[in-house]
Coordinates of C-alpha atoms (C1' of nucleotides) in Angstrom, one line a residue:
Chain A
M1 CA 120.6 81.9 54.4
E2 CA 120.2 79.6 57.3
S3 CA 121.5 80.8 60.5
T4 CA 122.1 79.0 63.7
M5 CA 121.4 82.1 65.7
R6 CA 118.6 81.7 68.1
S7 CA 115.7 84.0 67.7
E8 CA 116.6 86.2 70.6
W9 CA 114.8 89.4 70.8
K10 CA 113.8 91.9 73.3
V11 CA 110.1 92.2 73.1
A12 CA 109.3 95.3 75.0
S13 CA 110.1 98.0 77.4
V14 CA 106.9 99.2 78.9
V15 CA 107.5 102.7 80.0
V16 CA 105.4 104.2 82.7
D17 CA 105.8 107.2 84.9
P18 CA 106.0 105.9 88.4
D19 CA 105.8 109.4 89.9
R20 CA 102.4 109.9 88.4
Y21 CA 100.7 107.0 90.0
Y22 CA 103.0 105.2 92.3
S23 CA 106.3 105.6 93.9
S24 CA 109.1 103.7 92.4
S25 CA 109.2 101.4 95.4
F26 CA 105.7 100.4 94.5
F27 CA 107.0 98.7 91.4
S28 CA 109.8 97.0 92.9
N29 CA 109.5 93.3 93.1
K30 CA 106.1 93.4 91.6
P31 CA 106.2 91.4 88.4
T32 CA 102.4 91.6 88.1
V33 CA 102.1 95.3 88.4
L34 CA 101.3 95.6 84.8
N35 CA 97.7 94.9 85.8
S36 CA 97.4 98.4 87.0
L37 CA 99.4 100.2 84.5
P38 CA 97.6 103.4 84.0
I39 CA 98.1 104.1 80.3
L40 CA 99.0 101.5 77.8
T41 CA 97.1 102.5 74.8
N42 CA 99.7 103.2 72.2
Y43 CA 102.4 100.8 71.3
R44 CA 104.8 100.4 68.4
A45 CA 106.9 97.6 67.2
G46 CA 110.1 97.6 65.4
G47 CA 113.8 97.9 65.8
G48 CA 115.2 99.5 68.9
D49 CA 116.6 102.4 66.9
M50 CA 113.2 103.5 65.9
F51 CA 112.4 104.5 69.4
P52 CA 114.8 107.2 70.5
I53 CA 112.1 108.6 72.8
R54 CA 110.3 106.5 75.3
R55 CA 107.4 108.0 76.8
C56 CA 104.9 107.0 79.4
G57 CA 102.7 104.4 77.9
D58 CA 105.0 103.3 75.2
L59 CA 105.4 99.7 74.6
V60 CA 108.7 99.3 72.9
L61 CA 109.7 96.4 70.8
E62 CA 113.3 96.4 70.0
K63 CA 116.2 94.4 68.9
P64 CA 118.7 93.4 71.7
P65 CA 122.3 94.5 71.4
V66 CA 124.5 92.1 69.6
A67 CA 126.6 91.6 72.7
D68 CA 123.7 90.4 74.6
R69 CA 122.9 87.6 72.3
D70 CA 123.8 84.1 73.1
C71 CA 124.3 82.9 69.6
G72 CA 125.6 79.4 69.3
G73 CA 126.7 79.8 65.7
G74 CA 128.3 83.1 66.1
D75 CA 126.2 84.6 63.4
D76 CA 125.6 88.1 64.8
D77 CA 124.3 89.7 61.7
P78 CA 122.0 92.3 63.2
D79 CA 120.0 92.6 60.1
E80 CA 119.0 89.0 60.3
S81 CA 118.1 89.2 63.9
V82 CA 115.7 92.0 63.1
K83 CA 113.9 89.7 60.8
R84 CA 113.3 87.3 63.6
V85 CA 111.4 89.7 65.7
D86 CA 108.8 87.8 67.4
V87 CA 106.1 89.0 69.8
V88 CA 105.7 87.1 72.9
D89 CA 102.5 87.2 74.8
F90 CA 104.2 88.5 77.8
F91 CA 101.0 89.3 79.4
A92 CA 100.3 85.6 79.4
E93 CA 103.8 85.0 80.5
R94 CA 103.4 87.5 83.1
R95 CA 100.8 85.5 84.9
F96 CA 102.4 82.2 84.6
D97 CA 102.0 80.4 87.8
D98 CA 104.2 81.6 90.6
R99 CA 104.9 78.1 91.6
S100 CA 106.6 77.6 88.3
Q101 CA 108.8 80.6 88.5
S102 CA 111.9 81.3 90.4
R103 CA 113.2 84.7 91.4
D104 CA 116.5 86.2 90.8
G105 CA 118.6 87.9 93.4
C106 CA 116.5 91.0 93.3
G107 CA 113.3 89.2 93.8
L108 CA 112.4 89.5 90.2
P109 CA 111.0 86.4 88.5
V110 CA 113.2 84.5 86.3
K111 CA 111.8 82.7 83.5
R112 CA 112.1 79.0 83.8
E113 CA 112.7 77.8 80.2
S114 CA 111.1 74.5 79.7
S115 CA 112.1 73.7 76.2
H116 CA 114.8 76.2 75.5
G117 CA 117.4 75.4 78.0
E118 CA 119.9 77.9 76.9
A119 CA 117.7 80.8 78.0
A120 CA 116.8 79.3 81.3
A121 CA 119.0 81.7 83.2
A122 CA 118.1 84.8 81.3
P123 CA 116.0 87.2 83.2
L124 CA 112.5 87.4 82.0
R125 CA 112.1 90.9 83.2
E126 CA 114.4 93.5 84.3
L127 CA 113.4 96.4 86.4
D128 CA 114.9 99.8 86.0
V129 CA 113.4 102.0 88.6
N130 CA 115.5 105.0 87.4
T131 CA 113.6 105.2 84.2
G132 CA 110.3 104.1 85.4
L133 CA 109.1 100.6 84.9
N134 CA 111.1 99.0 82.3
L135 CA 110.0 95.5 81.7
V136 CA 112.1 93.6 79.4
M137 CA 111.1 90.4 77.9
A138 CA 114.1 88.8 76.6
N139 CA 115.7 85.7 75.3
R140 CA 112.9 83.7 74.1
G141 CA 114.6 80.9 72.5
S142 CA 113.5 79.1 69.4
D143 CA 114.8 76.2 67.5
E144 CA 113.5 77.4 64.3
S145 CA 116.1 78.5 61.9
D146 CA 116.5 82.2 61.2
D147 CA 115.5 82.3 57.6
G148 CA 114.6 85.9 57.4
S149 CA 111.1 87.2 56.9
S150 CA 109.2 84.1 56.5
A151 CA 105.5 84.4 56.1
S152 CA 104.7 82.1 59.0
D153 CA 106.8 84.2 61.3
S154 CA 105.1 87.4 60.4
K155 CA 101.7 85.7 60.7
R156 CA 102.5 84.5 64.1
A157 CA 103.8 87.9 65.0
K158 CA 100.5 89.5 63.9
I159 CA 98.6 87.0 65.9
E160 CA 100.6 87.6 69.0
L161 CA 100.4 91.3 68.4
S162 CA 96.7 91.1 68.4
Q163 CA 96.9 89.1 71.6
L164 CA 98.9 91.9 73.0
Q165 CA 96.4 94.4 72.0
T166 CA 93.7 92.4 73.7
E167 CA 95.7 92.3 76.8
L168 CA 96.2 96.0 76.6
G169 CA 92.6 96.5 76.3
R170 CA 92.0 94.4 79.3
M171 CA 94.6 96.4 81.3
T172 CA 92.9 99.6 80.3
A173 CA 89.7 98.2 81.8
E174 CA 91.6 97.3 85.0
N175 CA 92.9 100.8 85.0
V176 CA 89.4 102.0 85.0
K177 CA 88.6 99.8 87.9
L178 CA 91.5 101.3 89.8
K179 CA 90.2 104.8 89.0
E180 CA 86.9 103.8 90.3
M181 CA 88.4 102.5 93.5
L182 CA 90.3 105.7 93.9
S183 CA 87.1 107.6 93.4
H184 CA 85.4 105.4 95.9
V185 CA 88.1 106.2 98.5
S186 CA 87.8 109.8 97.8
N187 CA 84.1 109.7 98.2
N188 CA 84.5 107.9 101.5
Y189 CA 86.8 110.5 102.6
E190 CA 84.4 113.3 101.7
A191 CA 81.6 111.4 103.5
L192 CA 83.8 111.0 106.5
Q193 CA 84.6 114.6 106.5
L194 CA 81.0 115.6 106.4
H195 CA 80.2 113.1 109.1
M196 CA 82.9 114.5 111.3
M197 CA 81.7 118.0 110.7
S198 CA 78.2 117.1 111.7
L199 CA 79.5 115.5 114.8
M200 CA 81.6 118.5 115.6
K201 CA 78.6 120.8 115.2
Q202 CA 76.6 118.5 117.4
Q203 CA 79.4 118.6 120.0
Q204 CA 79.6 122.3 119.7
S205 CA 76.0 122.8 120.5
S206 CA 76.3 120.5 123.5
L207 CA 79.5 122.0 124.8
Q208 CA 78.6 125.7 124.6
P209 CA 76.1 125.8 127.5
E210 CA 78.4 123.6 129.6
N211 CA 81.5 125.6 129.1
G212 CA 79.9 128.9 129.7
P213 CA 81.8 132.1 129.1
E214 CA 85.5 131.5 128.7
P215 CA 88.2 131.8 129.7
K216 CA 89.5 130.5 133.0
N217 CA 92.3 133.0 133.1
G218 CA 89.9 135.8 132.4
D219 CA 92.3 137.7 130.3
H220 CA 91.7 139.7 127.3
E221 CA 90.9 137.5 124.4
K222 CA 91.2 139.1 121.0
P223 CA 88.4 138.5 118.6
A224 CA 90.6 136.6 116.3
E225 CA 91.7 134.3 119.0
K226 CA 88.2 133.4 119.8
K227 CA 88.2 131.5 116.6
H228 CA 91.0 129.3 117.8
G229 CA 89.1 127.2 120.2
V230 CA 87.1 124.2 119.5
N231 CA 84.6 126.1 117.6
A232 CA 87.1 127.1 115.0
G233 CA 87.8 123.5 114.2
L234 CA 84.1 122.8 114.1
T235 CA 83.4 125.1 111.2
E236 CA 86.5 124.6 109.2
P237 CA 88.1 121.3 109.5
R238 CA 90.3 121.8 106.6
R239 CA 92.9 123.7 108.4
F240 CA 95.2 123.2 111.3
L241 CA 93.7 124.1 114.5
A242 CA 95.4 126.6 116.7
I243 CA 96.4 126.2 120.2
G244 CA 94.2 128.0 122.5
R245 CA 94.1 128.1 126.2
S246 CA 96.5 125.7 127.5
G247 CA 96.9 126.8 131.0
S248 CA 99.8 129.0 130.3
G249 CA 99.1 132.6 129.4
A250 CA 102.3 132.8 127.6
E251 CA 101.3 130.1 125.2
T252 CA 98.1 131.8 124.4
D253 CA 99.2 135.3 123.9
E254 CA 102.3 134.8 122.0
V255 CA 102.0 134.8 118.3
L256 CA 105.1 133.9 116.6
S257 CA 105.8 134.5 113.1
H258 CA 106.9 131.9 110.6
S259 CA 110.3 131.7 109.3
S260 CA 110.4 134.8 107.2
S261 CA 109.5 137.1 109.9
E262 CA 111.3 135.2 112.6
D263 CA 114.5 135.0 110.8
G264 CA 114.3 138.1 108.7
T265 CA 112.1 140.9 109.5
Q266 CA 112.1 140.6 113.2
S267 CA 115.7 141.4 113.3
G268 CA 118.4 141.5 110.8
S269 CA 120.9 139.9 113.1
P270 CA 121.3 136.2 113.0
Q271 CA 121.5 136.1 116.7
A272 CA 118.2 137.8 117.1
A273 CA 116.8 135.5 114.6
G274 CA 118.1 132.5 116.4
K275 CA 117.0 133.5 119.8
R276 CA 113.5 132.3 120.0
P277 CA 111.3 134.1 122.4
R278 CA 110.0 132.1 125.3
G279 CA 107.0 132.8 127.3
D280 CA 105.2 136.1 126.9
S281 CA 108.2 138.4 127.0
K282 CA 108.0 139.3 123.4
K283 CA 104.5 140.6 123.2
D284 CA 105.5 144.0 122.0
N285 CA 107.4 142.6 119.1
K286 CA 104.9 140.0 118.0
M287 CA 104.4 139.7 114.4
V288 CA 101.9 137.8 112.4
A289 CA 102.6 135.7 109.5
V290 CA 100.2 136.0 106.6
R291 CA 100.0 132.9 104.5
E292 CA 99.7 133.5 100.9
D293 CA 99.3 130.6 98.6
S294 CA 101.4 131.2 95.7
P295 CA 100.2 130.5 92.1
N296 CA 102.4 127.5 92.3
S297 CA 100.4 125.3 94.5
D298 CA 103.5 123.4 95.6
T299 CA 105.0 126.4 97.3
Q300 CA 103.7 128.7 99.9
V301 CA 105.0 132.1 100.5
W302 CA 105.1 133.4 104.0
T303 CA 105.2 137.1 104.6
A304 CA 105.3 139.0 107.8
D305 CA 102.7 141.6 108.5
K306 CA 101.6 143.6 111.5
P307 CA 98.3 142.8 113.0
G308 CA 95.6 145.0 111.6
N309 CA 97.1 145.4 108.2
N310 CA 94.6 143.1 106.6
T311 CA 92.2 145.1 104.6
N312 CA 89.8 142.3 104.0
P313 CA 88.2 141.3 107.2
N314 CA 87.3 137.9 106.0
T315 CA 90.6 137.1 104.7
A316 CA 92.1 138.6 107.8
K317 CA 90.1 136.3 109.9
A318 CA 91.1 133.3 107.9
S319 CA 94.7 134.3 107.7
I320 CA 94.8 135.0 111.4
D321 CA 93.5 131.5 112.0
Q322 CA 96.3 130.1 110.0
Q323 CA 98.8 132.5 111.4
S324 CA 98.0 131.4 114.9
A325 CA 97.9 127.8 113.9
E326 CA 101.2 127.9 112.2
A327 CA 102.7 130.0 114.9
T328 CA 101.7 127.5 117.5
M329 CA 102.8 124.7 115.3
R330 CA 106.2 126.3 115.6
K331 CA 106.1 125.7 119.3
A332 CA 104.7 122.2 119.2
R333 CA 107.1 119.4 119.2
V334 CA 106.9 115.9 117.9
S335 CA 109.2 113.5 119.5
V336 CA 110.0 110.2 117.7
R337 CA 111.4 107.4 119.8
A338 CA 113.1 104.7 117.7
R339 CA 115.7 102.1 118.2
S340 CA 118.7 102.9 116.2
E341 CA 122.4 102.4 116.6
A342 CA 123.0 105.2 114.2
P343 CA 123.6 108.7 115.6
M344 CA 120.7 110.0 113.7
I345 CA 117.7 108.6 112.0
S346 CA 117.4 109.3 108.3
D347 CA 114.3 111.4 107.7
G348 CA 115.2 112.7 104.2
C349 CA 116.1 116.2 105.3
Q350 CA 119.5 117.9 105.6
W351 CA 120.5 119.0 109.0
R352 CA 123.3 121.0 110.4
K353 CA 124.4 120.6 114.0
Y354 CA 124.5 123.9 115.8
G355 CA 124.9 122.8 119.4
Q356 CA 125.3 120.1 121.9
K357 CA 124.5 120.1 125.5
M358 CA 124.3 117.9 128.5
A359 CA 120.7 117.7 129.7
K360 CA 119.8 117.2 133.2
G361 CA 119.0 113.6 134.1
N362 CA 120.5 112.1 131.1
P363 CA 124.2 111.1 130.7
C364 CA 123.8 111.3 127.0
P365 CA 124.3 114.7 125.4
R366 CA 121.6 116.3 123.5
A367 CA 122.4 117.5 120.0
Y368 CA 120.7 120.4 118.3
Y369 CA 120.2 120.4 114.6
R370 CA 118.7 122.9 112.2
C371 CA 117.3 122.1 108.8
T372 CA 119.5 123.3 106.0
M373 CA 117.5 122.4 103.0
A374 CA 116.4 126.0 102.6
V375 CA 117.7 129.2 103.9
G376 CA 115.7 130.3 106.9
C377 CA 113.9 127.0 107.4
P378 CA 112.7 127.2 111.0
V379 CA 112.7 123.5 111.6
R380 CA 115.0 122.3 114.3
K381 CA 115.4 118.9 115.9
Q382 CA 117.0 117.6 119.0
I383 CA 118.5 114.2 119.2
Q384 CA 119.2 112.4 122.4
R385 CA 119.5 108.9 123.5
C386 CA 117.2 107.6 126.1
A387 CA 118.8 107.4 129.5
E388 CA 117.0 104.2 130.4
D389 CA 117.7 102.5 127.1
R390 CA 120.5 103.9 125.1
T391 CA 119.5 102.0 122.0
I392 CA 116.5 104.2 121.8
L393 CA 117.1 107.4 119.9
V394 CA 114.7 110.2 120.7
T395 CA 114.4 112.8 117.9
T396 CA 112.3 115.8 118.7
Y397 CA 111.1 117.9 115.8
E398 CA 110.0 121.5 116.1
G399 CA 108.6 123.7 113.4
N400 CA 107.4 123.4 109.9
H401 CA 109.5 123.3 106.8
N402 CA 109.0 126.4 104.6
H403 CA 110.3 124.7 101.5
P404 CA 109.4 121.8 99.3
L405 CA 110.4 118.4 100.6
P406 CA 111.9 115.5 98.8
P407 CA 109.7 112.4 98.8
A408 CA 112.0 110.8 101.3
A409 CA 111.3 113.5 103.7
M410 CA 107.6 113.7 103.1
S411 CA 106.8 110.8 105.4
M412 CA 108.4 112.2 108.5
A413 CA 107.4 115.8 107.8
S414 CA 103.8 114.9 107.3
T415 CA 103.9 112.8 110.3
T416 CA 105.3 115.5 112.6
T417 CA 103.0 118.1 111.1
A418 CA 99.9 116.1 111.6
A419 CA 100.9 115.0 115.0
A420 CA 101.7 118.6 116.0
A421 CA 98.4 119.7 114.7
M422 CA 96.7 117.0 116.6
L423 CA 98.6 117.9 119.7
L424 CA 97.9 121.6 119.4
S425 CA 94.3 121.2 118.8
G426 CA 94.2 118.9 121.8
S427 CA 96.0 121.4 124.0
M428 CA 93.5 124.0 122.9
S429 CA 90.8 122.2 124.7
S430 CA 90.5 122.5 128.3
A431 CA 92.4 120.2 130.5
D432 CA 89.4 118.1 131.3
G433 CA 88.3 118.0 127.7
L434 CA 90.5 115.2 126.8
M435 CA 88.4 112.4 126.0
N436 CA 87.1 109.7 123.9
P437 CA 90.1 108.5 122.2
N438 CA 88.5 105.4 121.0
F439 CA 86.0 107.1 118.8
L440 CA 88.1 107.7 115.9
A441 CA 89.5 104.3 116.0
R442 CA 86.1 102.8 115.9
A443 CA 84.6 105.2 113.5
M444 CA 87.2 105.9 110.9
L445 CA 90.4 104.1 111.5
P446 CA 89.7 100.4 111.5
A447 CA 93.1 99.7 110.1
C448 CA 95.1 101.2 112.8
S449 CA 96.2 99.6 116.0
S450 CA 95.8 101.0 119.4
S451 CA 98.3 103.3 121.0
M452 CA 98.6 105.4 124.1
A453 CA 98.8 109.0 124.9
T454 CA 100.1 110.6 128.1
I455 CA 99.5 114.1 129.1
S456 CA 102.0 115.6 131.3
A457 CA 102.3 119.0 132.9
S458 CA 106.0 118.9 133.0
A459 CA 106.6 119.5 129.3
P460 CA 107.7 123.1 128.6
F461 CA 106.2 122.8 125.2
P462 CA 103.3 120.7 124.0
T463 CA 105.0 117.5 122.8
V464 CA 103.7 114.5 121.0
T465 CA 105.9 111.4 121.4
L466 CA 105.7 108.7 118.7
D467 CA 107.0 105.5 120.1
L468 CA 108.4 103.4 117.3
T469 CA 110.3 101.1 119.6
H470 CA 107.4 98.7 119.8
T471 CA 107.3 98.0 116.1
A472 CA 107.9 94.4 115.2
S473 CA 110.3 95.0 112.4
P474 CA 113.8 95.9 113.5
G475 CA 114.6 97.0 110.0
P476 CA 114.9 100.4 108.6
L477 CA 113.0 103.0 110.5
Q478 CA 109.6 103.4 109.3
L479 CA 106.5 105.0 110.6
Q480 CA 104.7 102.0 111.8
R481 CA 102.1 102.0 114.5
P482 CA 103.8 104.2 117.0
H483 CA 102.5 104.4 120.4
L484 CA 101.7 107.9 121.0
Q485 CA 102.3 110.1 123.9
A486 CA 101.2 113.7 124.1
Q487 CA 102.6 116.1 126.7
F488 CA 100.8 119.3 127.3
P489 CA 102.0 122.1 129.4
G490 CA 99.8 123.5 132.1
P491 CA 98.3 122.3 135.3
I492 CA 96.7 119.2 133.9
G493 CA 98.6 116.7 135.9
S494 CA 99.3 113.4 134.5
Q495 CA 96.6 111.5 132.8
I496 CA 96.6 108.5 130.8
L497 CA 94.7 108.3 127.6
T498 CA 94.2 105.1 125.8
S499 CA 94.0 104.0 122.3
L500 CA 94.6 107.2 120.7
P501 CA 95.3 106.3 117.1
F502 CA 98.0 108.1 115.4
I503 CA 96.7 109.5 112.3
T504 CA 99.5 109.7 110.0
N505 CA 100.3 106.2 110.7
A506 CA 96.8 105.0 110.4
L507 CA 96.0 106.7 107.2
P508 CA 98.8 105.1 105.2
Q509 CA 97.7 101.9 106.8
I510 CA 94.2 102.4 105.5
F511 CA 95.3 103.2 102.1
T512 CA 97.8 100.4 102.3
Q513 CA 94.9 98.1 103.2
A514 CA 93.0 99.4 100.2
L515 CA 95.9 98.9 98.0
H516 CA 96.5 95.5 99.5
N517 CA 92.9 94.6 98.9
Q518 CA 93.1 95.9 95.4
S519 CA 96.2 94.0 94.8
K520 CA 94.5 90.9 95.8
F521 CA 91.6 91.8 93.6
S522 CA 93.7 92.4 90.6
G523 CA 96.3 89.8 91.3
L524 CA 99.0 92.2 92.2
Q525 CA 101.6 91.5 94.8
V526 CA 101.9 94.7 96.7
S527 CA 104.2 95.0 99.6
Q528 CA 102.6 96.9 102.4
D529 CA 105.9 98.5 103.3
D530 CA 106.2 99.8 99.8
S531 CA 102.7 101.0 99.6
I532 CA 103.0 102.7 103.1
N533 CA 105.8 104.7 101.8
A534 CA 104.0 105.6 98.6
V535 CA 100.8 106.4 100.3
T536 CA 102.4 108.4 103.0
A537 CA 104.1 110.5 100.4
A538 CA 100.9 110.9 98.5
I539 CA 99.0 112.0 101.6
A540 CA 101.8 114.3 102.6
A541 CA 101.5 115.9 99.2
D542 CA 98.0 116.9 100.0
P543 CA 98.1 119.4 102.8
S544 CA 94.4 119.9 102.8
F545 CA 94.0 116.2 103.5
T546 CA 96.4 116.3 106.3
A547 CA 94.8 119.4 107.7
A548 CA 91.4 117.8 107.5
V549 CA 92.7 114.8 109.3
A550 CA 94.4 116.9 111.9
A551 CA 91.2 118.7 112.5
T552 CA 89.4 115.5 112.7
I553 CA 91.8 114.3 115.3
S554 CA 91.5 117.6 117.1
S555 CA 87.8 117.1 117.4
I556 CA 88.4 113.8 119.0
I557 CA 90.8 115.2 121.4
S558 CA 88.6 118.1 122.4
G559 CA 85.5 116.1 122.1
G560 CA 84.9 115.9 125.9
G561 CA 84.0 112.3 125.9
A562 CA 84.0 110.3 129.1
N563 CA 86.0 107.3 128.1
H564 CA 89.0 108.0 130.1
S565 CA 88.7 104.7 131.7
S566 CA 88.5 102.8 128.6
N567 CA 91.4 100.5 128.1
N568 CA 93.5 99.2 125.4
N569 CA 91.8 95.9 125.4
H570 CA 88.6 97.4 124.7
N571 CA 89.9 99.4 122.0
G572 CA 92.1 96.8 120.6
S573 CA 89.1 94.5 120.3
S574 CA 87.4 97.0 118.1
I575 CA 90.3 97.6 115.8
T576 CA 91.4 95.5 113.0
S577 CA 95.1 95.8 112.7
I578 CA 97.2 95.1 109.7
P579 CA 99.8 92.5 110.4
P580 CA 103.3 93.8 109.6
Q581 CA 105.0 92.3 106.7
Chain B
dC1 C1' 139.6 126.6 101.4
dG2 C1' 135.0 125.5 102.3
dC3 C1' 131.9 123.1 105.1
dG4 C1' 130.4 120.8 109.1
dT5 C1' 131.2 119.8 113.9
dT6 C1' 132.8 121.0 118.5
dT7 C1' 132.5 123.6 122.6
dG8 C1' 132.6 127.3 125.7
dA9 C1' 130.0 131.5 126.3
dC10 C1' 125.9 133.9 126.5
dC11 C1' 121.0 134.7 127.0
dA12 C1' 116.3 133.9 128.8
dG13 C1' 112.9 131.6 131.6
dC14 C1' 111.8 129.7 135.8
dG15 C1' 111.9 128.3 140.6
dC16 C1' 113.4 129.2 145.1
Chain C
dG1 C1' 118.3 138.4 143.2
dC2 C1' 120.5 134.2 142.4
dG3 C1' 121.2 129.8 140.6
dC4 C1' 119.7 126.2 137.5
dT5 C1' 118.5 124.7 133.1
dG6 C1' 117.5 124.8 128.2
dG7 C1' 118.6 126.8 123.9
dT8 C1' 121.5 129.2 120.8
dC9 C1' 125.6 131.6 119.0
dA10 C1' 130.0 131.8 117.1
dA11 C1' 135.0 131.1 117.2
dA12 C1' 137.9 127.3 117.0
dC13 C1' 138.8 123.1 115.1
dG14 C1' 138.8 119.0 111.9
dC15 C1' 138.3 117.0 107.6
dG16 C1' 138.1 116.2 102.7

DNA sequence: CGCGTTTGACCAGCGC
DNA sequence: GCGCTGGTCAAACGCG
């Protein structure tokens, strides 16, 4: 039977798991991303009904729905269309010259049909980020008649299937390359960590005779607290450093519990839980939080315990380190300045407003929010518009989330956590130990731009300010190259530090650069915005990495270098910055 | 009716 | 001790 139906068919849906390797945004608008598909070893061909389950790595060949077909003759016999299944070398198609392709409204390439005009407007690929990457090759026209299962057609199908297999093999090889690159990055990270540790040890040995016996205040330092100084960070970079002597005895002696003890065990009354102790007035009630990594690595359980309850001295030491670190993290604040007309920047978390107050010196009220993503989450934030420029929204975060975060919240959470860790480890050092901010930029962060840090004695709490108002892009708020200000309490006075790179900005930039380079290497088109988000989330998912980075930063802050007078120009000339896209 | 926001009151720290 | 300020609570209120 001769049919006028065009040989329309849907070649494939390539199903991958974006969460496993990339964020969904990574795939958006990336028609060539198949170069780096991780697993494409098994594929099957046949009618669509044969593939009720699509799994990662499946290449699905299926018959398009009848309604989708553009059949001139109106012959919609589905059986006949099945016989016309043809395999397109979509990998060859995939790489057709960019100059010869147009893009649809979503930025996806639209096949420009040269000889089969009817299909010119049909999308070559459709992207469904909800189900992973779903590349649909559709509507390949043919002027051949649909005469069923002709031998020539099946032969051509086999040939093209073999081509497909070849391409799959090539992609597997590319996948291996990607893995090698990842391994390379990991190795670099390890090497960097070792290098930093050696530098820290070197620094430790040089600082010890200079500093002499601590502390300035001469007050009772507990053995556990002695680990919280620079030395603690020297030996164990893979953890957050605790605040030490910051000029205020209250800051030092107070050990706050994490959320569970703060909101639960310290007092059953919500009011008592809400009233956060200030200064050193709560010494008698101080509790320590013991961090216990649960079997589920994604969650951490915090329990309250009295000091001295640790039976194992070693674990007690380590846990006290973490206790103190986390406790002080609770006090550290990370302030984000960003231009936004919206009343609140979207950071992926759920917040409940619990108060609003007029603050002195600012006609704009300050709003108080509390994280409501989990019961008892201690994280709070304050939102206030800048008095000088009311288009600038200042969001100040305090505390660490005690619950898993959605990917959307990872970026901000990791940023504030790392910044707070950096800040606290910096405040731990002596006031005159702030120093050599350029080192890290030169040594390990070639991809980040310069920024500035200010130390002020006026801040009641140690505060890091991330200034996003200088970013080039006025688009959606993203963590891009913030200028950085750090405010430390204590009699430090005002000092200007220069070129202190902001780690959680820089690291995504580094990885973005790596991805960008890799994308060039493999022909991918990778948006840096997309990859920043993906990489930031990936980094945030690895607390040890963040902790190590924070410790590294801390060593810079407490490094005692003499580059106070170094300027931005100097630093800027030594830093390769990634142009915003 | 439940949930989130508003707003006045309350508390604690700090400076004078 | 007093007043100022920041931070929080909780009843009242509004909205869907």
